[in-house]
Amino acid sequence: MVIGLSEAELRTKLRSLEKAYRELQDSEQKYRLLFEDSAEGMISWDNERTIIAVNKIGAEILGYELPDSLIGLIVTDFFIDEAEAQPLLMIELG
């Protein structure tokens, strides 16, 4: 009987995990559409300031035709000097 209870608990947990996974996928899809279809230029970078995502408008602002061309580049390299990058770095620090 203990095995039956454990199996039931496992099934419940599995259903819960599957539901959470579907919700995460839905949320990711909504975010992706918002990001990609935004009329504003959007760029996302990691802690090393390496660009990990950019939308089409963001790429165009930086003079690139394809957003994927920017992936892996350093975001602060697009500024002539460090002083120009300061407002961006302030956003990074929050």
Coordinates of C-alpha atoms in Angstrom, one line a residue:
M1 CA 0.0 0.0 0.0
V2 CA 2.9 2.4 0.7
I3 CA 4.1 1.9 -2.9
G4 CA 0.6 2.9 -4.1
L5 CA 0.7 6.1 -2.1
S6 CA 4.2 7.0 -3.3
E7 CA 3.1 6.4 -6.9
A8 CA 0.1 8.6 -6.4
E9 CA 2.3 11.3 -4.9
L10 CA 4.7 11.0 -7.8
R11 CA 1.9 11.3 -10.3
T12 CA 0.7 14.4 -8.5
K13 CA 4.1 16.0 -8.5
L14 CA 4.6 15.1 -12.1
R15 CA 1.4 16.7 -13.1
S16 CA 2.4 19.8 -11.1
L17 CA 5.7 20.0 -12.8
E18 CA 4.2 19.5 -16.3
K19 CA 1.8 22.3 -15.5
A20 CA 4.6 24.6 -14.3
Y21 CA 6.6 23.8 -17.4
R22 CA 3.7 24.6 -19.8
E23 CA 3.2 27.9 -17.9
L24 CA 6.9 28.7 -18.2
Q25 CA 6.8 28.0 -22.0
D26 CA 3.7 30.3 -22.4
S27 CA 5.4 33.1 -20.4
E28 CA 8.6 32.7 -22.4
Q29 CA 6.6 32.9 -25.7
K30 CA 4.8 36.1 -24.5
Y31 CA 8.1 37.7 -23.5
R32 CA 9.8 36.7 -26.8
L33 CA 7.0 38.3 -28.8
L34 CA 7.1 41.4 -26.7
F35 CA 10.8 41.6 -27.0
E36 CA 11.0 40.9 -30.8
D37 CA 8.0 42.9 -31.9
S38 CA 8.7 46.0 -29.8
A39 CA 8.9 49.3 -31.6
E40 CA 11.8 50.2 -29.3
G41 CA 15.4 48.9 -29.6
M42 CA 16.0 46.3 -26.9
I43 CA 19.3 44.7 -25.9
S44 CA 20.0 42.2 -23.2
W45 CA 23.4 41.4 -21.9
D46 CA 25.0 39.2 -19.2
N47 CA 27.2 40.1 -16.3
E48 CA 30.3 40.4 -18.5
R49 CA 28.3 42.8 -20.7
T50 CA 28.2 40.3 -23.6
I51 CA 25.1 40.8 -25.7
I52 CA 22.8 37.7 -25.4
A53 CA 19.7 39.0 -27.1
V54 CA 18.8 42.0 -29.3
N55 CA 15.6 42.8 -31.3
K56 CA 15.6 44.0 -34.9
I57 CA 15.1 47.7 -34.0
G58 CA 18.1 47.4 -31.5
A59 CA 20.2 45.9 -34.2
E60 CA 19.2 48.7 -36.7
I61 CA 20.0 51.4 -34.2
L62 CA 23.5 50.0 -33.8
G63 CA 23.9 49.7 -37.6
Y64 CA 23.4 46.0 -38.0
E65 CA 21.0 44.4 -40.3
L66 CA 20.5 41.1 -38.4
P67 CA 20.1 40.9 -34.6
D68 CA 22.1 37.6 -34.5
S69 CA 25.1 39.6 -35.8
L70 CA 25.4 41.2 -32.3
I71 CA 25.2 38.1 -30.2
G72 CA 28.5 37.7 -28.3
L73 CA 29.7 41.3 -28.8
I74 CA 30.4 43.5 -25.8
V75 CA 27.7 46.2 -25.4
T76 CA 30.0 48.9 -24.1
D77 CA 32.2 48.5 -27.3
F78 CA 29.5 50.5 -29.0
F79 CA 30.4 53.7 -27.1
I80 CA 33.3 56.0 -28.1
D81 CA 34.4 56.5 -24.5
E82 CA 33.5 55.2 -21.0
A83 CA 31.7 58.5 -20.2
E84 CA 29.1 57.7 -22.9
A85 CA 28.6 54.3 -21.5
Q86 CA 27.9 55.5 -17.9
P87 CA 24.1 55.9 -18.3
L88 CA 23.9 52.4 -19.6
L89 CA 26.0 51.1 -16.7
M90 CA 23.7 52.9 -14.3
I91 CA 20.8 50.9 -15.7
E92 CA 22.8 47.8 -15.3
L93 CA 23.4 48.5 -11.6
G94 CA 19.7 49.3 -11.1

